[in-house]
Each structure stands twice: as C-alpha cells, then as structure tokens.
Coordinates of C-alpha atoms in Angstrom, one line a residue:
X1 CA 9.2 -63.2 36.5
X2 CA 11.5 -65.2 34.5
X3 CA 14.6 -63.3 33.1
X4 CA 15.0 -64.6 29.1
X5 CA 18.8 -65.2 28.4
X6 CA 20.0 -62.8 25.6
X7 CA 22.8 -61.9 23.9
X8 CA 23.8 -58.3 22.3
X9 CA 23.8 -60.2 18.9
X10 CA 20.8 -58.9 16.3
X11 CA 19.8 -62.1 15.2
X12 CA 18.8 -64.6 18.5
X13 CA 16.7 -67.7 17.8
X14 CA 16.3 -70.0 21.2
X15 CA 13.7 -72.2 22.9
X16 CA 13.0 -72.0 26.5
X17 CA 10.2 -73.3 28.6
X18 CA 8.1 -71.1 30.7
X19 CA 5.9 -73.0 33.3
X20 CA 4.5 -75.9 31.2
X21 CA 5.4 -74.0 27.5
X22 CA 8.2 -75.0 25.2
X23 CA 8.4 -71.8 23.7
X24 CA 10.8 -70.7 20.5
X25 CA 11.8 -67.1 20.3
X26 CA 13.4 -65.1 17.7
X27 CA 14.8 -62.0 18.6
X28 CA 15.9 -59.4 16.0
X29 CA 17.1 -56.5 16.3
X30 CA 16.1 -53.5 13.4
X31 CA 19.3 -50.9 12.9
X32 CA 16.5 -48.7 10.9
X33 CA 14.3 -47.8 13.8
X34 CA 16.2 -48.7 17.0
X35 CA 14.1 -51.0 18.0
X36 CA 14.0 -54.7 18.8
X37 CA 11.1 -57.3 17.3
X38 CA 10.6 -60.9 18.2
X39 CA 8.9 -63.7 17.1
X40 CA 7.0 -66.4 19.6
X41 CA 6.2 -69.5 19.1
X42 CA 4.8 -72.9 20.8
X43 CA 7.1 -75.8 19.7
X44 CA 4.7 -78.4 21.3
X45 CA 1.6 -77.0 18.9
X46 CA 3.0 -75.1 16.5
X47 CA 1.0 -71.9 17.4
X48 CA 2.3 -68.6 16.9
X49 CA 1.9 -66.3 19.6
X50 CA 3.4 -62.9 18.1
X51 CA 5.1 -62.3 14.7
X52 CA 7.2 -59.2 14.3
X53 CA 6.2 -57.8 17.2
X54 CA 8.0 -54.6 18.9
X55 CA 9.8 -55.1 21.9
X56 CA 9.7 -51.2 24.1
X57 CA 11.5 -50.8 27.3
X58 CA 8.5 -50.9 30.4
X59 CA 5.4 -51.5 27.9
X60 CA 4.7 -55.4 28.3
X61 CA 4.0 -57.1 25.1
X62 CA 1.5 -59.7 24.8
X63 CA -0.8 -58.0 27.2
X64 CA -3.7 -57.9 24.7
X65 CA -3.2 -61.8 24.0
X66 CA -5.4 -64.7 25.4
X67 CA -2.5 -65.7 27.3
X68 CA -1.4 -66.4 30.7
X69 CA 2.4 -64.4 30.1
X70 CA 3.7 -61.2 28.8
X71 CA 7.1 -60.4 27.8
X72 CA 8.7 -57.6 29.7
X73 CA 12.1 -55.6 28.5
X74 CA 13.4 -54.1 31.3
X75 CA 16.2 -50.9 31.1
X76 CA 18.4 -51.9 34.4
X77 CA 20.3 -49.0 34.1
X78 CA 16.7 -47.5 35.7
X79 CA 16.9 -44.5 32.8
X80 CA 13.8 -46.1 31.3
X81 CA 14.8 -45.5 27.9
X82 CA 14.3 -48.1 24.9
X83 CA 17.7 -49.2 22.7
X84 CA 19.9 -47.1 21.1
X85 CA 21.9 -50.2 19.8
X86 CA 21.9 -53.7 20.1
X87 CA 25.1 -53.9 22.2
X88 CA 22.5 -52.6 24.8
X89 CA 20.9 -56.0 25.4
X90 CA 21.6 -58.4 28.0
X91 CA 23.9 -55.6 29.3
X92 CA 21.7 -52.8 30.0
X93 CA 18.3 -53.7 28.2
X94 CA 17.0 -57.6 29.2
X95 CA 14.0 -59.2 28.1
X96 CA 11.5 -60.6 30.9
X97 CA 8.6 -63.7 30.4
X98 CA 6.0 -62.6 33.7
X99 CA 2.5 -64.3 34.3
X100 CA 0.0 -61.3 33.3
X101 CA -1.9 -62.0 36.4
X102 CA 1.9 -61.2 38.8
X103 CA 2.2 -58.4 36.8
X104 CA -1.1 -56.7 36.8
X105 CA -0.9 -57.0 40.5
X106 CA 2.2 -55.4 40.8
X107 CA 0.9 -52.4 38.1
X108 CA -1.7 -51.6 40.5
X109 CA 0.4 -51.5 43.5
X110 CA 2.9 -49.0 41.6
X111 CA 0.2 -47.2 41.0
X112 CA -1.6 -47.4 44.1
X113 CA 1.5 -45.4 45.6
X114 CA 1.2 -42.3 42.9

C-alpha cells in the first residue's frame, strides 16, 4: 500500500506513479455534501480511470474497475468516520493507492477473525 501525498487544500491536482503507471489525480473536495471526489487519469495513454468519483473513509474505490489498484482513504484517528471538512485530510483522513489483489487478501483475513 502506497500512501498518496495530500494536502488539506480543496482543490489538489498531482501526478504520481504507482508500480509502472504515471497516474494524474485531481482531488476535490465538495463543502455541499462533506465529501471528497477525485478524478484519475493515465498520463502515458490518456485513459480515464474514474471521473467524479466519491472518496469514503474504509470503502476502496475502484474495486469494480478492470484494474490491478484501488484507492483507499484511510481515518488514522481509527474513529472510522468520513470528512467533516477538508482540513481533515492528510492530517486525520489520507488517501491510499493498494494492489486489489494485497488488499482482498487482507479483507479476508479481517474477516476470517470475526
């Protein structure tokens, strides 16, 4: 699992590389409904991978996708509870890129234990 640098500004446009990706993300965060979107892109083919997308704290994103990665926000504070405002991320709220196969493994295992 690869922890995404962020910032607790709304608006966060970057590019990153994950594994053999150049990926571009834009990160947004929407004051009407608490919530934070993102946008993902591949800057070597041009392919978008998610447009306005929701972002919730524990519930990977991207899961459904043909792709070998979700994205992962993660409440360190361990109250599991999504943003209440954008000062929230990178402080208690960060965003995670894991390979889906990692973390379908480590899903079972949690839930191997209940």
């Amino acid at each position: 699992m690869q922890k995404i640098k962020t910032t607790t500004d709304t608006l966060q446009i970057q590019s990153f590389e994950y594994g053999d990706l150049d990926l571009e993300l834009t990160l947004k965060f929407n004051p009407v409904g608490l919530t934070w979107q993102y946008d993902l892109k591949n800057n070597d083919t041009g392919e978008i991978y998610a447009q306005n997308k929701g972002l919730s704290v524990n519930a990977p994103s991207l899961i459904n996708k043909n792709l070998d990665f979700v994205l992962i926000l993660i409440d360190e504070s361990g109250a599991g509870i999504n943003a209440v405002d954008s000062s929230e991320m990178s402080e208690r709220i960060n965003l995670y890129i894991s390979d889906k196969t990692e973390f379908k493994e480590a899903m079972r295992a949690i839930y191997a234990t209940i």
